[in-house]
């Protein structure tokens, strides 16, 4: 009998406590909202992680989550700064991973020039995405993972470029010879004097020696010119690269940005990529149909011989060059 009474008393006590807690929670709207908010943040973190494994699925689930759960009939959780920043962060990393996944599928069909072009465009885009991360979130494990992914993408491109160079062909008609051109051209339309100077040797082992190279000016852009660069060797940050494919030749230079061209001092890295169609006729090497890129973070300049208006900006003397070698 005493045992039965004890059980009944315990049951009554638990019912009372549960009723009291339920009533308290029902009345505590701030606590309820806080719990919902934490659930939203946890889900956003899950989608953040999923984007590294399956960015397409993460994108689909993120869009559904925003539409169905961050906007409800009576609440907009994006008015909360923590949820809004976390949502922007998740969207950014999905964009990063999805963009790279889509880009990587087409790299195998690109030639070396196009691979460099895609690398720098991707790098600029990724820097922008990384820069848009709210300051409050630029810390912690997830941010480090985000930065690591950006670095991994850049490394991935460098590896593909290295492979492309290693697989490129050589042409005995142009390797092992010292190719020279030194002339001046005055562009009367723009009042610019150009020192067109080439002096280089391309070797069969794919090494090279560049004493001089004419960095074709970007006539359609202002203040993008290398004509004041006095010495190529002192400006190089790495050995120049070249590759031959089909009837094309590609050159890549990684240079210092010399703010003081007299003393050859500077600190900002810049990259130039050129592609020419080439023809060999005895001791003559004709370079024509130029495509060129200049990357100077965060700016990227581009010109192609088949762009609309290219001929109006570039006189024939800046569109093709005939280099010579000793007989």
mmCIF file of C-alpha atoms in Angstrom:
data_model
loop_
_atom_site.group_PDB
_atom_site.id
_atom_site.type_symbol
_atom_site.label_atom_id
_atom_site.label_comp_id
_atom_site.label_asym_id
_atom_site.label_seq_id
_atom_site.Cartn_x
_atom_site.Cartn_y
_atom_site.Cartn_z
ATOM 1 C CA UNK A 1 0.000 0.000 0.000
ATOM 2 C CA UNK A 2 2.809 2.429 0.956
ATOM 3 C CA UNK A 3 4.640 1.487 -2.264
ATOM 4 C CA UNK A 4 1.554 2.293 -4.355
ATOM 5 C CA UNK A 5 1.142 5.664 -2.658
ATOM 6 C CA UNK A 6 4.815 6.512 -3.346
ATOM 7 C CA UNK A 7 4.427 5.700 -7.039
ATOM 8 C CA UNK A 8 1.322 7.860 -7.285
ATOM 9 C CA UNK A 9 3.070 10.778 -5.556
ATOM 10 C CA UNK A 10 6.097 10.559 -7.916
ATOM 11 C CA UNK A 11 3.823 10.457 -10.973
ATOM 12 C CA UNK A 12 1.892 13.479 -9.707
ATOM 13 C CA UNK A 13 5.165 15.359 -9.078
ATOM 14 C CA UNK A 14 6.524 14.637 -12.583
ATOM 15 C CA UNK A 15 3.255 15.720 -14.192
ATOM 16 C CA UNK A 16 3.325 18.967 -12.253
ATOM 17 C CA UNK A 17 6.947 19.696 -13.172
ATOM 18 C CA UNK A 18 6.351 18.889 -16.878
ATOM 19 C CA UNK A 19 3.259 21.091 -16.932
ATOM 20 C CA UNK A 20 5.165 23.907 -15.284
ATOM 21 C CA UNK A 21 8.132 23.644 -17.722
ATOM 22 C CA UNK A 22 5.857 23.479 -20.728
ATOM 23 C CA UNK A 23 3.980 26.527 -19.619
ATOM 24 C CA UNK A 24 7.264 28.372 -19.004
ATOM 25 C CA UNK A 25 8.638 27.456 -22.440
ATOM 26 C CA UNK A 26 5.374 28.453 -24.074
ATOM 27 C CA UNK A 27 5.649 31.840 -22.440
ATOM 28 C CA UNK A 28 9.372 32.299 -23.149
ATOM 29 C CA UNK A 29 9.315 33.419 -26.799
ATOM 30 C CA UNK A 30 12.935 34.578 -26.746
ATOM 31 C CA UNK A 31 14.108 31.091 -25.751
ATOM 32 C CA UNK A 32 11.995 29.524 -28.477
ATOM 33 C CA UNK A 33 13.439 31.867 -31.104
ATOM 34 C CA UNK A 34 16.961 31.202 -29.876
ATOM 35 C CA UNK A 35 16.468 27.446 -30.255
ATOM 36 C CA UNK A 36 15.095 27.930 -33.771
ATOM 37 C CA UNK A 37 17.996 30.207 -34.643
ATOM 38 C CA UNK A 38 20.558 27.644 -33.472
ATOM 39 C CA UNK A 39 18.815 25.017 -35.590
ATOM 40 C CA UNK A 40 19.096 27.284 -38.647
ATOM 41 C CA UNK A 41 22.776 27.950 -38.003
ATOM 42 C CA UNK A 42 23.468 24.255 -37.544
ATOM 43 C CA UNK A 43 21.777 23.468 -40.859
ATOM 44 C CA UNK A 44 23.793 26.160 -42.639
ATOM 45 C CA UNK A 45 26.974 24.634 -41.241
ATOM 46 C CA UNK A 46 25.890 21.236 -42.573
ATOM 47 C CA UNK A 47 25.379 22.733 -46.032
ATOM 48 C CA UNK A 48 28.771 24.464 -45.771
ATOM 49 C CA UNK A 49 30.431 21.088 -45.194
ATOM 50 C CA UNK A 50 28.333 19.365 -47.878
ATOM 51 C CA UNK A 51 29.525 21.835 -50.514
ATOM 52 C CA UNK A 52 33.040 20.388 -50.315
ATOM 53 C CA UNK A 53 31.713 16.898 -51.032
ATOM 54 C CA UNK A 54 28.819 17.557 -53.421
ATOM 55 C CA UNK A 55 28.438 21.239 -54.370
ATOM 56 C CA UNK A 56 25.495 20.650 -56.725
ATOM 57 C CA UNK A 57 23.491 18.920 -54.018
ATOM 58 C CA UNK A 58 24.521 21.585 -51.514
ATOM 59 C CA UNK A 59 23.289 24.328 -53.860
ATOM 60 C CA UNK A 60 19.904 22.657 -54.374
ATOM 61 C CA UNK A 61 19.402 22.021 -50.662
ATOM 62 C CA UNK A 62 20.574 25.522 -49.743
ATOM 63 C CA UNK A 63 18.114 27.211 -52.098
ATOM 64 C CA UNK A 64 15.278 25.065 -50.740
ATOM 65 C CA UNK A 65 16.331 25.767 -47.159
ATOM 66 C CA UNK A 66 16.370 29.539 -47.702
ATOM 67 C CA UNK A 67 12.975 29.536 -49.387
ATOM 68 C CA UNK A 68 11.236 27.142 -47.005
ATOM 69 C CA UNK A 69 12.887 27.668 -43.615
ATOM 70 C CA UNK A 70 14.599 31.055 -43.470
ATOM 71 C CA UNK A 71 11.440 32.696 -44.801
ATOM 72 C CA UNK A 72 8.332 31.450 -43.010
ATOM 73 C CA UNK A 73 4.792 32.800 -42.881
ATOM 74 C CA UNK A 74 5.511 34.821 -39.761
ATOM 75 C CA UNK A 75 9.305 35.169 -39.599
ATOM 76 C CA UNK A 76 12.294 36.223 -41.710
ATOM 77 C CA UNK A 77 15.366 34.737 -40.080
ATOM 78 C CA UNK A 78 17.649 36.677 -42.431
ATOM 79 C CA UNK A 79 16.896 39.794 -40.413
ATOM 80 C CA UNK A 80 19.060 38.201 -37.717
ATOM 81 C CA UNK A 81 22.684 39.263 -38.383
ATOM 82 C CA UNK A 82 24.168 35.900 -37.346
ATOM 83 C CA UNK A 83 21.872 33.917 -39.634
ATOM 84 C CA UNK A 84 22.321 36.393 -42.480
ATOM 85 C CA UNK A 85 26.139 36.253 -42.290
ATOM 86 C CA UNK A 86 26.168 32.481 -41.999
ATOM 87 C CA UNK A 87 23.837 32.231 -44.984
ATOM 88 C CA UNK A 88 26.084 34.502 -47.067
ATOM 89 C CA UNK A 89 29.101 32.471 -45.988
ATOM 90 C CA UNK A 90 27.470 29.185 -46.975
ATOM 91 C CA UNK A 91 26.364 30.632 -50.301
ATOM 92 C CA UNK A 92 29.920 31.832 -50.988
ATOM 93 C CA UNK A 93 31.575 28.480 -50.360
ATOM 94 C CA UNK A 94 28.944 26.705 -52.468
ATOM 95 C CA UNK A 95 29.690 29.170 -55.268
ATOM 96 C CA UNK A 96 33.425 28.516 -54.891
ATOM 97 C CA UNK A 97 33.174 24.733 -54.945
ATOM 98 C CA UNK A 98 30.512 24.554 -57.642
ATOM 99 C CA UNK A 99 32.371 26.990 -59.874
ATOM 100 C CA UNK A 100 35.579 25.000 -59.625
ATOM 101 C CA UNK A 101 33.793 21.695 -60.251
ATOM 102 C CA UNK A 102 32.253 23.080 -63.437
ATOM 103 C CA UNK A 103 35.512 24.676 -64.600
ATOM 104 C CA UNK A 104 37.654 21.601 -63.957
ATOM 105 C CA UNK A 105 35.567 19.448 -66.304
ATOM 106 C CA UNK A 106 36.684 21.472 -69.335
ATOM 107 C CA UNK A 107 40.377 21.893 -68.580
ATOM 108 C CA UNK A 108 41.544 18.832 -70.512
ATOM 109 C CA UNK A 109 40.382 20.348 -73.818
ATOM 110 C CA UNK A 110 42.188 23.666 -73.280
ATOM 111 C CA UNK A 111 45.563 24.544 -74.729
ATOM 112 C CA UNK A 112 48.215 26.124 -72.521
ATOM 113 C CA UNK A 113 47.227 29.731 -73.173
ATOM 114 C CA UNK A 114 43.580 28.995 -72.399
ATOM 115 C CA UNK A 115 44.610 27.146 -69.250
ATOM 116 C CA UNK A 116 46.568 30.159 -67.994
ATOM 117 C CA UNK A 117 43.628 32.392 -68.879
ATOM 118 C CA UNK A 118 41.174 30.222 -66.938
ATOM 119 C CA UNK A 119 43.556 29.982 -63.993
ATOM 120 C CA UNK A 120 43.797 33.739 -63.541
ATOM 121 C CA UNK A 121 40.109 34.373 -64.114
ATOM 122 C CA UNK A 122 39.272 31.696 -61.537
ATOM 123 C CA UNK A 123 41.823 33.062 -59.095
ATOM 124 C CA UNK A 124 40.390 36.580 -59.340
ATOM 125 C CA UNK A 125 36.861 35.265 -58.859
ATOM 126 C CA UNK A 126 37.925 33.214 -55.837
ATOM 127 C CA UNK A 127 39.715 36.185 -54.291
ATOM 128 C CA UNK A 128 36.501 38.177 -54.670
ATOM 129 C CA UNK A 129 34.454 35.421 -53.034
ATOM 130 C CA UNK A 130 36.949 35.123 -50.186
ATOM 131 C CA UNK A 131 37.028 38.885 -49.765
ATOM 132 C CA UNK A 132 33.232 39.032 -49.437
ATOM 133 C CA UNK A 133 33.272 36.838 -46.326
ATOM 134 C CA UNK A 134 32.026 38.955 -43.387
ATOM 135 C CA UNK A 135 34.855 40.096 -41.131
ATOM 136 C CA UNK A 136 33.300 38.411 -38.106
ATOM 137 C CA UNK A 137 33.565 35.022 -39.842
ATOM 138 C CA UNK A 138 37.182 35.345 -40.983
ATOM 139 C CA UNK A 139 38.427 33.070 -38.258
ATOM 140 C CA UNK A 140 38.104 29.526 -37.046
ATOM 141 C CA UNK A 141 38.223 26.105 -38.640
ATOM 142 C CA UNK A 142 35.689 26.750 -41.387
ATOM 143 C CA UNK A 143 37.452 29.877 -42.606
ATOM 144 C CA UNK A 144 40.768 28.031 -42.686
ATOM 145 C CA UNK A 145 39.104 25.303 -44.739
ATOM 146 C CA UNK A 146 37.740 27.955 -47.092
ATOM 147 C CA UNK A 147 41.189 29.546 -47.576
ATOM 148 C CA UNK A 148 42.791 26.139 -48.030
ATOM 149 C CA UNK A 149 40.319 25.335 -50.811
ATOM 150 C CA UNK A 150 41.240 28.548 -52.642
ATOM 151 C CA UNK A 151 44.931 27.628 -52.360
ATOM 152 C CA UNK A 152 44.222 24.060 -53.506
ATOM 153 C CA UNK A 153 42.429 25.325 -56.611
ATOM 154 C CA UNK A 154 45.419 27.471 -57.528
ATOM 155 C CA UNK A 155 47.747 24.503 -56.986
ATOM 156 C CA UNK A 156 45.479 22.347 -59.131
ATOM 157 C CA UNK A 157 45.810 24.780 -62.026
ATOM 158 C CA UNK A 158 49.589 24.946 -61.605
ATOM 159 C CA UNK A 159 49.767 21.145 -61.752
ATOM 160 C CA UNK A 160 47.665 21.027 -64.924
ATOM 161 C CA UNK A 161 49.845 23.735 -66.498
ATOM 162 C CA UNK A 162 52.992 21.789 -65.633
ATOM 163 C CA UNK A 163 51.523 18.652 -67.196
ATOM 164 C CA UNK A 164 50.541 20.573 -70.327
ATOM 165 C CA UNK A 165 54.064 21.967 -70.722
ATOM 166 C CA UNK A 166 55.628 18.540 -70.212
ATOM 167 C CA UNK A 167 53.349 17.042 -72.882
ATOM 168 C CA UNK A 168 53.884 19.884 -75.356
ATOM 169 C CA UNK A 169 55.914 19.273 -78.503
ATOM 170 C CA UNK A 170 59.153 20.820 -79.742
ATOM 171 C CA UNK A 171 60.059 22.081 -83.198
ATOM 172 C CA UNK A 172 63.648 21.716 -84.381
ATOM 173 C CA UNK A 173 63.038 24.539 -86.834
ATOM 174 C CA UNK A 174 62.985 27.054 -83.995
ATOM 175 C CA UNK A 175 64.800 25.384 -81.054
ATOM 176 C CA UNK A 176 68.484 25.845 -80.404
ATOM 177 C CA UNK A 177 68.620 29.120 -82.348
ATOM 178 C CA UNK A 178 69.102 32.681 -81.170
ATOM 179 C CA UNK A 179 66.146 34.687 -82.473
ATOM 180 C CA UNK A 180 66.629 38.437 -82.743
ATOM 181 C CA UNK A 181 64.687 41.553 -83.642
ATOM 182 C CA UNK A 182 65.496 45.115 -82.662
ATOM 183 C CA UNK A 183 63.584 48.016 -84.159
ATOM 184 C CA UNK A 184 61.581 51.088 -83.181
ATOM 185 C CA UNK A 185 58.032 51.913 -84.139
ATOM 186 C CA UNK A 186 56.267 55.226 -83.537
ATOM 187 C CA UNK A 187 52.495 55.041 -83.199
ATOM 188 C CA UNK A 188 51.444 58.420 -84.568
ATOM 189 C CA UNK A 189 47.796 57.973 -83.602
ATOM 190 C CA UNK A 190 48.675 57.655 -79.921
ATOM 191 C CA UNK A 191 52.013 59.419 -79.784
ATOM 192 C CA UNK A 192 53.840 56.371 -78.432
ATOM 193 C CA UNK A 193 57.329 55.128 -79.290
ATOM 194 C CA UNK A 194 57.804 51.362 -79.043
ATOM 195 C CA UNK A 195 61.140 49.588 -78.801
ATOM 196 C CA UNK A 196 60.361 46.227 -80.399
ATOM 197 C CA UNK A 197 63.132 44.047 -79.084
ATOM 198 C CA UNK A 198 63.336 40.233 -79.065
ATOM 199 C CA UNK A 199 66.389 38.205 -78.054
ATOM 200 C CA UNK A 200 65.803 34.612 -76.949
ATOM 201 C CA UNK A 201 66.769 30.969 -77.369
ATOM 202 C CA UNK A 202 64.292 28.097 -77.045
ATOM 203 C CA UNK A 203 65.887 24.738 -76.288
ATOM 204 C CA UNK A 204 64.713 21.237 -77.191
ATOM 205 C CA UNK A 205 64.655 20.271 -73.496
ATOM 206 C CA UNK A 206 62.031 23.055 -73.078
ATOM 207 C CA UNK A 207 64.382 25.322 -71.179
ATOM 208 C CA UNK A 208 64.913 28.818 -72.533
ATOM 209 C CA UNK A 209 67.007 31.963 -72.318
ATOM 210 C CA UNK A 210 65.283 35.328 -72.677
ATOM 211 C CA UNK A 211 67.474 38.393 -72.857
ATOM 212 C CA UNK A 212 64.728 40.579 -74.311
ATOM 213 C CA UNK A 213 61.055 40.225 -75.161
ATOM 214 C CA UNK A 214 58.626 42.789 -76.526
ATOM 215 C CA UNK A 215 55.690 43.070 -74.144
ATOM 216 C CA UNK A 216 53.085 44.275 -76.611
ATOM 217 C CA UNK A 217 51.277 47.258 -75.081
ATOM 218 C CA UNK A 218 47.586 47.135 -74.316
ATOM 219 C CA UNK A 219 46.740 50.088 -76.531
ATOM 220 C CA UNK A 220 43.052 50.047 -75.578
ATOM 221 C CA UNK A 221 43.871 50.381 -71.871
ATOM 222 C CA UNK A 222 45.588 53.276 -70.141
ATOM 223 C CA UNK A 223 48.802 52.881 -68.143
ATOM 224 C CA UNK A 224 49.315 49.224 -69.066
ATOM 225 C CA UNK A 225 52.666 49.193 -70.814
ATOM 226 C CA UNK A 226 56.063 47.582 -70.301
ATOM 227 C CA UNK A 227 58.059 49.938 -72.521
ATOM 228 C CA UNK A 228 59.891 51.405 -69.515
ATOM 229 C CA UNK A 229 61.199 48.031 -68.359
ATOM 230 C CA UNK A 230 64.950 48.221 -68.951
ATOM 231 C CA UNK A 231 66.200 44.743 -68.131
ATOM 232 C CA UNK A 232 64.178 41.550 -68.425
ATOM 233 C CA UNK A 233 66.497 39.374 -66.341
ATOM 234 C CA UNK A 234 66.395 41.627 -63.274
ATOM 235 C CA UNK A 235 62.594 41.710 -63.454
ATOM 236 C CA UNK A 236 61.987 37.974 -63.612
ATOM 237 C CA UNK A 237 60.625 36.252 -60.509
ATOM 238 C CA UNK A 238 60.800 32.787 -62.077
ATOM 239 C CA UNK A 239 62.213 31.151 -65.183
ATOM 240 C CA UNK A 240 60.133 31.962 -68.280
ATOM 241 C CA UNK A 241 58.055 29.140 -69.696
ATOM 242 C CA UNK A 242 57.187 28.313 -73.277
ATOM 243 C CA UNK A 243 55.319 25.577 -75.092
ATOM 244 C CA UNK A 244 54.599 24.656 -78.701
ATOM 245 C CA UNK A 245 51.347 23.098 -79.846
ATOM 246 C CA UNK A 246 50.054 22.772 -83.387
ATOM 247 C CA UNK A 247 51.242 25.955 -85.102
ATOM 248 C CA UNK A 248 51.080 27.999 -81.889
ATOM 249 C CA UNK A 249 53.715 29.068 -79.398
ATOM 250 C CA UNK A 250 52.917 30.251 -75.856
ATOM 251 C CA UNK A 251 55.144 32.323 -73.564
ATOM 252 C CA UNK A 252 54.641 32.941 -69.842
ATOM 253 C CA UNK A 253 56.537 35.482 -67.724
ATOM 254 C CA UNK A 254 56.280 36.084 -63.986
ATOM 255 C CA UNK A 255 57.675 39.523 -63.236
ATOM 256 C CA UNK A 256 58.157 42.089 -60.519
ATOM 257 C CA UNK A 257 56.150 45.262 -60.833
ATOM 258 C CA UNK A 258 58.895 47.881 -60.732
ATOM 259 C CA UNK A 259 57.424 51.062 -59.402
ATOM 260 C CA UNK A 260 60.849 52.671 -59.798
ATOM 261 C CA UNK A 261 62.047 51.568 -63.223
ATOM 262 C CA UNK A 262 65.388 53.355 -62.888
ATOM 263 C CA UNK A 263 66.475 51.435 -59.787
ATOM 264 C CA UNK A 264 64.502 48.312 -60.709
ATOM 265 C CA UNK A 265 62.716 48.218 -57.380
ATOM 266 C CA UNK A 266 59.203 47.050 -56.726
ATOM 267 C CA UNK A 267 57.183 44.499 -54.874
ATOM 268 C CA UNK A 268 53.991 43.563 -56.700
ATOM 269 C CA UNK A 269 54.011 40.437 -58.855
ATOM 270 C CA UNK A 270 52.516 40.466 -62.322
ATOM 271 C CA UNK A 271 52.144 37.817 -65.000
ATOM 272 C CA UNK A 272 52.132 38.050 -68.778
ATOM 273 C CA UNK A 273 50.941 35.310 -71.135
ATOM 274 C CA UNK A 274 51.349 35.484 -74.921
ATOM 275 C CA UNK A 275 50.262 33.166 -77.687
ATOM 276 C CA UNK A 276 51.338 33.579 -81.313
ATOM 277 C CA UNK A 277 50.779 31.700 -84.515
ATOM 278 C CA UNK A 278 54.259 31.029 -85.853
ATOM 279 C CA UNK A 279 55.790 30.279 -89.248
ATOM 280 C CA UNK A 280 59.413 29.426 -90.051
ATOM 281 C CA UNK A 281 60.906 30.349 -93.406
ATOM 282 C CA UNK A 282 64.605 29.596 -93.447
ATOM 283 C CA UNK A 283 66.236 31.971 -90.976
ATOM 284 C CA UNK A 284 63.031 33.927 -90.413
ATOM 285 C CA UNK A 285 60.473 33.356 -87.658
ATOM 286 C CA UNK A 286 57.138 35.115 -88.146
ATOM 287 C CA UNK A 287 55.012 35.637 -85.024
ATOM 288 C CA UNK A 288 51.450 36.729 -85.768
ATOM 289 C CA UNK A 289 47.846 36.551 -84.506
ATOM 290 C CA UNK A 290 48.772 37.512 -80.932
ATOM 291 C CA UNK A 291 46.646 36.792 -77.910
ATOM 292 C CA UNK A 292 47.888 38.309 -74.684
ATOM 293 C CA UNK A 293 46.951 38.521 -71.031
ATOM 294 C CA UNK A 294 48.296 40.562 -68.143
ATOM 295 C CA UNK A 295 47.437 39.705 -64.563
ATOM 296 C CA UNK A 296 48.143 42.218 -61.836
ATOM 297 C CA UNK A 297 45.900 41.467 -58.879
ATOM 298 C CA UNK A 298 43.105 42.365 -58.799
ATOM 299 C CA UNK A 299 43.225 43.488 -62.467
ATOM 300 C CA UNK A 300 43.268 41.319 -65.571
ATOM 301 C CA UNK A 301 43.777 42.714 -69.056
ATOM 302 C CA UNK A 302 43.181 40.787 -72.267
ATOM 303 C CA UNK A 303 43.487 41.204 -76.010
ATOM 304 C CA UNK A 304 42.950 38.800 -78.898
ATOM 305 C CA UNK A 305 43.867 39.308 -82.532
ATOM 306 C CA UNK A 306 40.303 38.401 -83.548
ATOM 307 C CA UNK A 307 38.596 40.775 -81.110
ATOM 308 C CA UNK A 308 36.309 43.357 -82.642
ATOM 309 C CA UNK A 309 38.275 46.542 -83.238
ATOM 310 C CA UNK A 310 41.678 44.940 -82.601
ATOM 311 C CA UNK A 311 43.164 46.251 -85.866
ATOM 312 C CA UNK A 312 42.013 49.791 -85.151
ATOM 313 C CA UNK A 313 43.917 49.817 -81.863
ATOM 314 C CA UNK A 314 46.993 47.919 -83.043
ATOM 315 C CA UNK A 315 48.899 48.945 -86.173
ATOM 316 C CA UNK A 316 50.259 46.103 -88.255
ATOM 317 C CA UNK A 317 53.721 46.686 -86.740
ATOM 318 C CA UNK A 318 52.312 45.679 -83.338
ATOM 319 C CA UNK A 319 50.375 42.706 -84.670
ATOM 320 C CA UNK A 320 53.157 40.624 -86.177
ATOM 321 C CA UNK A 321 56.934 40.410 -85.986
ATOM 322 C CA UNK A 322 59.624 38.760 -88.094
ATOM 323 C CA UNK A 323 62.607 37.572 -86.069
ATOM 324 C CA UNK A 324 65.849 36.395 -87.627
ATOM 325 C CA UNK A 325 68.648 34.057 -86.685
ATOM 326 C CA UNK A 326 72.185 33.720 -87.975
ATOM 327 C CA UNK A 327 72.557 31.449 -91.028
#
